[in-house]
Amino acid sequence: MKVLSLFFFLATIIATCQGAPHHHNPGFDCLSWRLAVETNNMRHWSVVPQACVSYVGHYMLGYQYRKDVQAVADLAYNFAKTAPLPRDLRTNLWIFDVADTVLSNLPYYAQPDVAFGGTPYNSTKFAIWEQKGISPAVPGILDLYKKVQSLGFKIVFISGRSESLREVTTKNLKNLGFTTWEKLILKQTSDAGTSSQIYKEKKRSELLAKGFYRIVGNVGDQWSDLVGEHVGIRTFKVPNPMYYIS
């Protein structure tokens, strides 16, 4: 019932957005702004420009976002099918970030007082949302997860979520069909204050230090998921113009 209510909530927002005019400040090109975000040319920004809040909302709730994510998933799967893998005893890993790569926070960001990232980040309010454990799946990613597993890859989730959210995250993932994985890596208290890029680089290094893993694919919604050391043979970025994490 929670899932049905969630989708009804999103459907209501979509209907509202479809009735609103699709325009933005003519002095500020929001399409170019989003392109700069996705190509990592726009960095260290804190909120979506007010001129682009409506634009980002329409994009995230509309057809194009789903089409774009599916394109990423298709490219990732096509690579996975033909990835050049040495013949040795190492286990081939496929890494996924969690928030807005696998589990969508769109219902949270669609709230009027959050405005698709147009307001400053509220850690207290976001923590309440995470504790609910009702995130829907990011479109197209569950199918990619199943396909790369069918090719023999082992799945590792590396998330910036706190270790305290392990139970609720595990339940949320399994309820959506993400049923098995090699590891679910969550942030420990010792990782506090570490940037996302450094934290994820460290966790990838720890995996490889064991000597029996190889990182082949890596999917994330932030560039901090996909840059630095040991990112894998190929990386794939899911679009997310709602926030930036360094």
Coordinates of C-alpha atoms in Angstrom, one line a residue:
M1 CA 0.0 0.0 0.0
K2 CA 2.9 2.3 0.7
V3 CA 4.3 1.8 -2.8
L4 CA 0.9 2.4 -4.4
S5 CA 0.5 5.6 -2.3
L6 CA 3.9 6.7 -3.4
F7 CA 3.1 6.3 -7.1
F8 CA -0.2 8.0 -6.7
F9 CA 1.6 10.9 -5.1
L10 CA 4.0 11.1 -8.0
A11 CA 1.3 10.8 -10.5
T12 CA -0.5 13.8 -8.9
I13 CA 2.7 15.9 -9.2
I14 CA 3.2 14.9 -12.8
A15 CA -0.4 15.9 -13.7
T16 CA 0.1 19.2 -11.9
C17 CA 3.4 19.8 -13.7
Q18 CA 1.9 19.0 -17.1
G19 CA -0.7 21.6 -16.6
A20 CA 1.9 24.3 -15.8
P21 CA 3.7 26.2 -18.5
H22 CA 7.1 24.8 -19.7
H23 CA 9.1 28.0 -19.5
H24 CA 12.1 29.4 -17.6
N25 CA 13.9 32.7 -17.3
P26 CA 14.9 33.6 -20.9
G27 CA 18.1 35.1 -19.5
F28 CA 19.1 31.8 -18.0
D29 CA 19.3 28.7 -20.2
C30 CA 18.4 25.8 -18.0
L31 CA 19.0 23.1 -20.6
S32 CA 22.6 24.3 -20.9
W33 CA 22.9 24.5 -17.1
R34 CA 21.8 20.8 -16.9
L35 CA 24.2 19.8 -19.6
A36 CA 27.0 21.5 -17.6
V37 CA 26.0 19.6 -14.5
E38 CA 25.9 16.3 -16.2
T39 CA 29.3 16.8 -17.9
N40 CA 30.9 17.9 -14.7
N41 CA 31.6 21.3 -16.0
M42 CA 29.4 22.9 -13.3
R43 CA 30.8 21.9 -10.0
H44 CA 30.4 22.7 -6.2
W45 CA 26.9 24.2 -6.6
S46 CA 24.6 24.0 -3.6
V47 CA 21.1 24.5 -5.0
V48 CA 19.3 24.4 -8.3
P49 CA 19.0 28.0 -9.6
Q50 CA 15.5 29.4 -8.9
A51 CA 15.1 30.0 -12.6
C52 CA 15.4 26.3 -13.3
V53 CA 13.4 24.7 -10.5
S54 CA 10.4 24.3 -12.7
Y55 CA 12.5 23.0 -15.5
V56 CA 14.2 20.4 -13.3
G57 CA 10.9 19.3 -11.9
H58 CA 9.5 18.7 -15.4
Y59 CA 12.6 16.9 -16.4
M60 CA 12.7 14.6 -13.4
L61 CA 9.0 13.8 -13.5
G62 CA 8.7 13.5 -17.2
Y63 CA 9.5 11.1 -20.0
Q64 CA 12.9 12.4 -20.8
Y65 CA 14.5 11.5 -17.5
R66 CA 13.3 8.0 -17.8
K67 CA 14.5 7.8 -21.4
D68 CA 17.9 9.1 -20.4
V69 CA 18.3 6.6 -17.6
Q70 CA 17.3 3.8 -19.9
A71 CA 19.9 4.9 -22.4
V72 CA 22.6 4.7 -19.7
A73 CA 21.4 1.3 -18.7
D74 CA 21.4 0.1 -22.3
L75 CA 25.0 1.4 -22.8
A76 CA 26.1 -0.3 -19.6
Y77 CA 24.6 -3.7 -20.5
N78 CA 26.0 -3.5 -24.0
F79 CA 29.5 -3.0 -22.5
A80 CA 29.0 -5.7 -19.9
K81 CA 28.2 -8.3 -22.7
T82 CA 31.5 -7.7 -24.4
A83 CA 33.8 -6.5 -21.6
P84 CA 37.4 -7.5 -22.1
L85 CA 38.0 -9.7 -19.0
P86 CA 41.3 -11.5 -18.4
R87 CA 41.0 -15.2 -17.7
D88 CA 42.0 -15.5 -14.1
L89 CA 40.5 -16.5 -10.7
R90 CA 39.4 -13.0 -9.7
T91 CA 35.6 -12.2 -9.2
N92 CA 34.3 -9.6 -11.6
L93 CA 32.4 -6.9 -9.8
W94 CA 29.7 -4.4 -10.9
I95 CA 29.4 -1.5 -8.6
F96 CA 26.3 0.6 -8.0
D97 CA 25.8 3.7 -5.9
V98 CA 22.5 3.6 -4.0
A99 CA 20.8 7.0 -3.6
D100 CA 19.3 8.1 -6.9
T101 CA 21.2 5.4 -8.8
V102 CA 19.3 2.5 -7.5
L103 CA 16.9 3.9 -4.9
S104 CA 15.1 7.1 -6.0
N105 CA 14.7 10.0 -3.7
L106 CA 12.5 11.8 -6.2
P107 CA 9.4 11.6 -4.0
Y108 CA 11.3 13.5 -1.3
Y109 CA 12.7 16.1 -3.7
A110 CA 9.3 16.6 -5.4
Q111 CA 7.9 18.1 -2.1
P112 CA 7.1 21.8 -2.6
D113 CA 9.3 22.9 0.2
V114 CA 12.3 20.9 -1.2
A115 CA 11.5 22.1 -4.8
F116 CA 13.7 19.6 -6.7
G117 CA 16.9 20.8 -5.0
G118 CA 15.9 24.5 -5.2
T119 CA 16.2 24.9 -1.5
P120 CA 19.2 24.2 0.8
Y121 CA 19.8 20.6 1.9
N122 CA 18.0 19.8 5.2
S123 CA 19.9 16.8 6.7
T124 CA 17.2 16.3 9.5
K125 CA 14.3 16.2 7.1
F126 CA 16.2 14.0 4.6
A127 CA 17.1 11.5 7.4
I128 CA 13.4 11.2 8.2
W129 CA 12.7 10.3 4.6
E130 CA 15.5 7.7 4.4
Q131 CA 14.2 6.0 7.6
K132 CA 10.9 5.3 5.9
G133 CA 12.5 2.9 3.5
I134 CA 9.9 3.5 0.7
S135 CA 12.1 4.7 -2.1
P136 CA 11.0 3.5 -5.5
A137 CA 13.6 2.1 -8.0
V138 CA 15.3 4.4 -10.4
P139 CA 13.8 3.6 -13.8
G140 CA 15.7 1.0 -15.8
I141 CA 18.3 0.2 -13.2
L142 CA 16.6 -2.9 -11.7
D143 CA 16.6 -4.4 -15.2
L144 CA 20.3 -3.6 -15.6
Y145 CA 21.1 -5.1 -12.2
K146 CA 19.4 -8.3 -13.2
K147 CA 21.1 -8.4 -16.6
V148 CA 24.6 -7.9 -15.3
Q149 CA 24.0 -10.6 -12.7
S150 CA 22.9 -13.0 -15.4
L151 CA 26.3 -12.4 -17.1
G152 CA 28.1 -13.6 -14.0
F153 CA 29.0 -10.3 -12.4
K154 CA 28.8 -9.9 -8.6
I155 CA 27.1 -6.8 -7.3
V156 CA 28.6 -4.4 -4.8
F157 CA 26.6 -1.4 -3.5
I158 CA 28.8 1.4 -2.2
S159 CA 26.6 4.1 -0.5
G160 CA 27.1 7.2 1.4
R161 CA 24.3 6.2 3.6
S162 CA 25.0 5.6 7.3
E163 CA 25.6 2.1 8.7
S164 CA 22.6 2.8 10.9
L165 CA 20.4 2.5 7.8
R166 CA 21.6 -1.0 6.9
E167 CA 18.3 -2.7 7.9
V168 CA 16.0 -0.2 6.3
T169 CA 18.1 -0.1 3.1
T170 CA 18.3 -3.8 2.9
K171 CA 14.6 -4.2 3.2
N172 CA 13.9 -1.4 0.7
L173 CA 16.3 -3.0 -1.9
K174 CA 14.8 -6.4 -1.5
N175 CA 11.2 -5.2 -1.6
L176 CA 12.0 -3.7 -5.0
G177 CA 13.7 -6.8 -6.4
F178 CA 17.4 -6.1 -5.7
T179 CA 17.5 -9.4 -3.8
T180 CA 21.2 -10.5 -3.7
W181 CA 24.6 -8.8 -3.7
E182 CA 28.2 -9.5 -2.8
K183 CA 28.5 -6.5 -0.5
L184 CA 26.5 -3.5 0.7
I185 CA 29.0 -1.0 1.9
L186 CA 27.7 1.8 4.1
K187 CA 29.4 4.7 5.8
Q188 CA 30.9 4.0 9.2
T189 CA 31.5 6.5 12.0
S190 CA 35.2 6.4 11.1
D191 CA 34.3 7.8 7.6
A192 CA 32.6 10.9 9.0
G193 CA 33.8 14.1 7.5
T194 CA 35.3 12.4 4.5
S195 CA 34.2 13.6 1.1
S196 CA 32.1 11.3 -1.0
Q197 CA 34.9 11.0 -3.7
I198 CA 37.6 10.1 -1.1
Y199 CA 35.3 7.7 0.8
K200 CA 34.2 5.8 -2.3
E201 CA 37.8 5.6 -3.6
K202 CA 38.9 4.2 -0.2
K203 CA 36.2 1.5 -0.3
R204 CA 37.0 0.5 -3.8
S205 CA 40.7 0.3 -2.8
E206 CA 39.8 -1.9 0.1
L207 CA 37.9 -4.3 -2.2
L208 CA 40.8 -4.6 -4.6
A209 CA 43.3 -5.0 -1.7
K210 CA 41.7 -8.4 -1.0
G211 CA 43.3 -9.6 -4.2
F212 CA 40.4 -11.6 -5.6
Y213 CA 38.2 -8.9 -7.0
R214 CA 38.2 -7.0 -10.3
I215 CA 36.0 -3.9 -10.8
V216 CA 34.5 -3.9 -14.3
G217 CA 31.5 -1.6 -14.3
N218 CA 30.6 1.3 -12.0
V219 CA 27.2 3.1 -12.1
G220 CA 26.5 6.3 -10.1
D221 CA 24.5 9.6 -10.3
Q222 CA 27.3 11.8 -9.0
W223 CA 30.7 12.3 -10.5
S224 CA 32.2 11.7 -7.1
D225 CA 31.0 8.1 -7.5
L226 CA 32.9 7.7 -10.7
V227 CA 36.3 9.6 -10.5
G228 CA 39.5 8.9 -8.6
E229 CA 41.3 5.6 -8.2
H230 CA 40.0 2.1 -9.1
V231 CA 36.8 3.2 -10.7
G232 CA 36.6 0.2 -12.9
I233 CA 37.0 -0.5 -16.6
R234 CA 34.0 1.6 -17.5
T235 CA 31.8 4.1 -15.6
F236 CA 28.3 5.1 -16.4
K237 CA 26.6 8.2 -15.0
V238 CA 22.8 8.3 -14.3
P239 CA 21.5 11.8 -14.7
N240 CA 20.7 13.8 -11.6
P241 CA 20.4 17.6 -11.8
M242 CA 18.8 18.0 -8.3
Y243 CA 22.0 18.2 -6.2
Y244 CA 25.8 18.0 -6.3
I245 CA 28.0 15.9 -3.9
S246 CA 31.7 16.4 -4.0

